[in-house]
Short mmCIF file of N, CA, C and O in Angstrom, two decimals:
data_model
loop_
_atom_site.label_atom_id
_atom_site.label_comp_id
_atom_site.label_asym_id
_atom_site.label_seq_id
_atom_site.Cartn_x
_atom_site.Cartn_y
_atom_site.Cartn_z
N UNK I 1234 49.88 -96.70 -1.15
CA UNK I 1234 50.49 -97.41 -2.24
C UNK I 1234 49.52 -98.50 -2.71
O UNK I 1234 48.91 -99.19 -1.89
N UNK I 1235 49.37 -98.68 -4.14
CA UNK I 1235 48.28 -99.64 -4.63
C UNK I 1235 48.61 -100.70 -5.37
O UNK I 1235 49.11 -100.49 -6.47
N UNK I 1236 48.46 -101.75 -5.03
CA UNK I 1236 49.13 -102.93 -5.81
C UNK I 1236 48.90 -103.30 -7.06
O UNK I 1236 47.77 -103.33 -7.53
N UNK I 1237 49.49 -103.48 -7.42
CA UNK I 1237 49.90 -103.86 -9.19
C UNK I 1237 48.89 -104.71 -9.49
O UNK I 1237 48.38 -105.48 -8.68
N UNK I 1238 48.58 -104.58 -10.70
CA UNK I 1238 47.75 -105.73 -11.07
C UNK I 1238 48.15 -107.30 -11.68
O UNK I 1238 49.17 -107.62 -12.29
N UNK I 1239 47.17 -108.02 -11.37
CA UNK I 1239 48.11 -109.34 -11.41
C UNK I 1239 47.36 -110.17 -12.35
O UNK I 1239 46.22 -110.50 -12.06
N UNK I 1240 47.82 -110.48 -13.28
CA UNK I 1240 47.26 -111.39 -15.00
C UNK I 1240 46.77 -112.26 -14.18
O UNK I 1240 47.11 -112.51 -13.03
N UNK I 1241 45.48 -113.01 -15.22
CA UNK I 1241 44.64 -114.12 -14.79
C UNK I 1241 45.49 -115.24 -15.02
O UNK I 1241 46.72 -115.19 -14.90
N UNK I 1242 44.85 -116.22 -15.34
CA UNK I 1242 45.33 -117.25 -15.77
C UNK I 1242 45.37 -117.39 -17.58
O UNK I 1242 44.52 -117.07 -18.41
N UNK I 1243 47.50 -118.33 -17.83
CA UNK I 1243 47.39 -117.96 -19.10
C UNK I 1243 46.74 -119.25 -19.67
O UNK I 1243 46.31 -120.25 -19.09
N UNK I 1244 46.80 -118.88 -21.05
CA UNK I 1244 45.89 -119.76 -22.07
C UNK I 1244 46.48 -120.81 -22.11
O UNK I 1244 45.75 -121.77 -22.37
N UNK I 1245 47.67 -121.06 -21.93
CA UNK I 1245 48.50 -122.72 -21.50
C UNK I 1245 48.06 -123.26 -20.41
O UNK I 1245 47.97 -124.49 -20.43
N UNK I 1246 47.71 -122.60 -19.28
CA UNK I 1246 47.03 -123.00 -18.20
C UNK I 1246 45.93 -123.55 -18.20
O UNK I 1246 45.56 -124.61 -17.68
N UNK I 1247 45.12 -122.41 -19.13
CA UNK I 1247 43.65 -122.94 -19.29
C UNK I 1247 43.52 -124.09 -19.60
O UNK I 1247 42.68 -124.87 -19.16
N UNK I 1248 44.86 -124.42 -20.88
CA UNK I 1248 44.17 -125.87 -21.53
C UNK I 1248 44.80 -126.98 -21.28
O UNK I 1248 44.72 -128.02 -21.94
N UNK I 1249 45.49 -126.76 -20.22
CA UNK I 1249 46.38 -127.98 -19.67
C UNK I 1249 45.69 -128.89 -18.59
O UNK I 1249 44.56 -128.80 -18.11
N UNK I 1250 46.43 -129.52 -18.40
CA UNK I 1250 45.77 -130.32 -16.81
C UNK I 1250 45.30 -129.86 -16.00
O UNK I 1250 44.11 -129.97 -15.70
N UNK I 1251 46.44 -129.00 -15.24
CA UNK I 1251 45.50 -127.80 -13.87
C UNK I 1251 44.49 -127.10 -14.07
O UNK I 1251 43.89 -126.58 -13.13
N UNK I 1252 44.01 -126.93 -15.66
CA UNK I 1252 42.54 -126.42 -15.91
C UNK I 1252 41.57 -127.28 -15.10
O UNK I 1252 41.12 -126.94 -14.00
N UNK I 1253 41.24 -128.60 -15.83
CA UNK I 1253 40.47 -129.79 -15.26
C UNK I 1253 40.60 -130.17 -13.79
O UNK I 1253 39.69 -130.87 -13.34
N UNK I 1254 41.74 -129.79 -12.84
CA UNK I 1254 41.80 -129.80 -11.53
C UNK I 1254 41.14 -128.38 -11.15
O UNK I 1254 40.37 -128.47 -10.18
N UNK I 1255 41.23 -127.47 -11.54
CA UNK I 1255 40.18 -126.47 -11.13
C UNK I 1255 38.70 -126.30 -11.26
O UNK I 1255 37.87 -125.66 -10.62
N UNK I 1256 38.65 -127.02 -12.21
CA UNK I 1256 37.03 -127.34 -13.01
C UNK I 1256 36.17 -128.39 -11.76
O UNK I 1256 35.07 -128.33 -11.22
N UNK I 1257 37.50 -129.44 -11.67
CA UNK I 1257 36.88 -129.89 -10.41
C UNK I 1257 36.75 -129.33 -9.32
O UNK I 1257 35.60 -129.13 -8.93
N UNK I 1258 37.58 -129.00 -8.72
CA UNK I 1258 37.95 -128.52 -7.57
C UNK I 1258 36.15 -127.27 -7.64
O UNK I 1258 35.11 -127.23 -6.99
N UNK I 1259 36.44 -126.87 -8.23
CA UNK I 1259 34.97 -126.18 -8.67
C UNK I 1259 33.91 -126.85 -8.19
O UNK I 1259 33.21 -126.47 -7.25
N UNK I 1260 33.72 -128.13 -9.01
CA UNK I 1260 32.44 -128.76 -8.81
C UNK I 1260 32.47 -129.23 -7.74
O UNK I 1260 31.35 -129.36 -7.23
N UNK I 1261 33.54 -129.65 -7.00
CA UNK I 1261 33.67 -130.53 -5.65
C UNK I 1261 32.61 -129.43 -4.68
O UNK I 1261 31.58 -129.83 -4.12
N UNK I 1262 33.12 -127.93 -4.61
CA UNK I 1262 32.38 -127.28 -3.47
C UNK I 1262 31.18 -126.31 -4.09
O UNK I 1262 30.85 -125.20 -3.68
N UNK I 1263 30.50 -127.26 -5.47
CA UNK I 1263 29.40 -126.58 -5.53
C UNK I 1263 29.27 -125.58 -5.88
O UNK I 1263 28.31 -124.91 -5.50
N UNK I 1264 30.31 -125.05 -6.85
CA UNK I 1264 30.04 -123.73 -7.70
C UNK I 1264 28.90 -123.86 -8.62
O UNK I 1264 28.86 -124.94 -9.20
N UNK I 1265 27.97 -123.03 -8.91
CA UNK I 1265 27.06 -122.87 -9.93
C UNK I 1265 27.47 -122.83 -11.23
O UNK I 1265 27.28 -121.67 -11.60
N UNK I 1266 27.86 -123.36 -11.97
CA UNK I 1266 28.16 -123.24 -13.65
C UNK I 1266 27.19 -123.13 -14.50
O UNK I 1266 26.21 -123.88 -14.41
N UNK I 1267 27.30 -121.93 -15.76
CA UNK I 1267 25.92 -121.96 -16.60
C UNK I 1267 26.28 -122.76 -17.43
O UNK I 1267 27.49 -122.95 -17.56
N UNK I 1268 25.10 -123.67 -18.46
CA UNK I 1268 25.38 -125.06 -19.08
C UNK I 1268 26.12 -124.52 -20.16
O UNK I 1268 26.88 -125.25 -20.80
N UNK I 1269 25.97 -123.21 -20.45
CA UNK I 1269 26.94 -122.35 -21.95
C UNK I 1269 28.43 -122.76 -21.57
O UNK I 1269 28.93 -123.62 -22.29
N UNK I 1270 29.35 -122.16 -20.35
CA UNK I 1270 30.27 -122.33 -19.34
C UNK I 1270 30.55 -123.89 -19.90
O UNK I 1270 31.10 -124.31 -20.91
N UNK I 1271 30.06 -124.40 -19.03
CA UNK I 1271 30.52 -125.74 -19.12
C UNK I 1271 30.73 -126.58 -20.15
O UNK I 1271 31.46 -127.57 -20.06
N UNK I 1272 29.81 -126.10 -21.68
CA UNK I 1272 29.78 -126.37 -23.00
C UNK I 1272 31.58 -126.36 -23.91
O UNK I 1272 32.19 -127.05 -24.72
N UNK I 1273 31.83 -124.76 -22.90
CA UNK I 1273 32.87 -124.38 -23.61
C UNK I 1273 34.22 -125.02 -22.76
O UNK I 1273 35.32 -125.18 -23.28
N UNK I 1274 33.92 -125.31 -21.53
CA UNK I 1274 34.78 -126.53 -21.12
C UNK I 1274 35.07 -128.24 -21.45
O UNK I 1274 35.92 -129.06 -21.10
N UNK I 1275 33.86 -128.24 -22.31
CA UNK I 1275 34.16 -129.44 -23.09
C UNK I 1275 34.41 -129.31 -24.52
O UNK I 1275 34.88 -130.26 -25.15
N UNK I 1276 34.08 -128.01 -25.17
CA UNK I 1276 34.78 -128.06 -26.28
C UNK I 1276 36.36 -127.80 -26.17
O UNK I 1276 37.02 -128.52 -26.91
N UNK I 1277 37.12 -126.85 -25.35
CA UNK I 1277 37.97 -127.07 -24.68
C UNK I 1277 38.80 -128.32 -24.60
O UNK I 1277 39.56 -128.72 -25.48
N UNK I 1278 38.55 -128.96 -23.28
CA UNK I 1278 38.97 -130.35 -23.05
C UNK I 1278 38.37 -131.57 -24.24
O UNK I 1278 39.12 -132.10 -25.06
N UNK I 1279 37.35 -131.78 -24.15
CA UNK I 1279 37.06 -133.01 -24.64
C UNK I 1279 36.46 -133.94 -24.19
O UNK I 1279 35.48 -133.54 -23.56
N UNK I 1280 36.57 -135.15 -24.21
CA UNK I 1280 36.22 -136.10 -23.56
C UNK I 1280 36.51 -136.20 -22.23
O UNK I 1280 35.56 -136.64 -21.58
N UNK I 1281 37.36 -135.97 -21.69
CA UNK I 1281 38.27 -135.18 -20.01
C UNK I 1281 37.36 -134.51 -19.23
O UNK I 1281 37.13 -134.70 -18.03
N UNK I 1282 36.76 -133.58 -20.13
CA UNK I 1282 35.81 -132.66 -19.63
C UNK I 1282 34.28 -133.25 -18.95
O UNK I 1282 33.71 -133.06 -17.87
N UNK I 1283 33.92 -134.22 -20.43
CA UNK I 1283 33.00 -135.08 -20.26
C UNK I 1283 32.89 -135.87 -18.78
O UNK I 1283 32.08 -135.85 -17.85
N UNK I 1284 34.11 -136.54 -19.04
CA UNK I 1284 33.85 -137.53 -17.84
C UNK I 1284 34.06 -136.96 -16.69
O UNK I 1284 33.94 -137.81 -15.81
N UNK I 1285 34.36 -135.79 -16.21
CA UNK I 1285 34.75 -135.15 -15.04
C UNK I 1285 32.79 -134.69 -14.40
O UNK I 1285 32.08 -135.05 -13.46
N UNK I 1286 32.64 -133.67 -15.66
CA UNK I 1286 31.37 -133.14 -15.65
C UNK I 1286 30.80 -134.76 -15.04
O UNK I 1286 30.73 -134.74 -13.81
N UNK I 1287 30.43 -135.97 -15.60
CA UNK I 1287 29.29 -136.62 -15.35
C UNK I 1287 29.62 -137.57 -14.39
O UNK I 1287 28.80 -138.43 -14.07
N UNK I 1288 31.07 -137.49 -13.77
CA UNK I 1288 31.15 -137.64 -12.30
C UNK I 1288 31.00 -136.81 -11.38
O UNK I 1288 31.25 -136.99 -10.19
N UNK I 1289 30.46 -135.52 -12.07
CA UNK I 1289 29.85 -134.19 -10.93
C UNK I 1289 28.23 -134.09 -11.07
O UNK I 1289 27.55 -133.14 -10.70
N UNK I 1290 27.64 -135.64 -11.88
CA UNK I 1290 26.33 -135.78 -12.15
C UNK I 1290 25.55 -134.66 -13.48
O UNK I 1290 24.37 -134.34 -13.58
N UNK I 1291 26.80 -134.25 -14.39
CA UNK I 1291 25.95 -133.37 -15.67
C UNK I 1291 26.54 -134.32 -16.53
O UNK I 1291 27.63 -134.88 -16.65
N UNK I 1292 25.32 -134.30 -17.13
CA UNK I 1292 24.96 -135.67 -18.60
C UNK I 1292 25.44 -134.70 -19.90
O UNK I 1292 24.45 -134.67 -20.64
N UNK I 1293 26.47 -133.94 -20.48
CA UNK I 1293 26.13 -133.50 -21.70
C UNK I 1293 26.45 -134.21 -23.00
O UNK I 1293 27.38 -133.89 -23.74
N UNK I 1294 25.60 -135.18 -23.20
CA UNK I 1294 26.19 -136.38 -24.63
C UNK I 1294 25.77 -135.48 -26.10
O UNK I 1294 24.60 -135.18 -26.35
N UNK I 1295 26.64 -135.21 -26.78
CA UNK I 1295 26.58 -135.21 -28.21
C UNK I 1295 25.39 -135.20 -28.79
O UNK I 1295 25.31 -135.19 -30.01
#
């Protein structure tokens, strides 16, 4: 018997809060992110994004 498949995460998710707790939670143990990736997490979030990123030491200013 083969298990069902199970939806990612939805697009309310993505752009809510628990996005940015995963984003961290990410950076906390050192996931590799490409700078494209992370671009589209701050067009995404915003400024949120910003300051998360450059308390994980990435500078991306405007």
């Amino acid at each position: 018997m083969s298990k069902r498949p199970v939806p990612g995460v939805s697009r309310d998710q993505r752009i809510s809060d628990e996005g940015l707790v995963r984003l961290d939670r990410q950076l906390r143990i050192g996931v590799k992110i490409s700078n494209a990736v992370l671009q589209q997490w701050i067009s995404r979030y915003g400024d949120e994004a910003r300051e998360l990123l450059k308390k994980h030491g990435y500078d991306f200013n405007e």
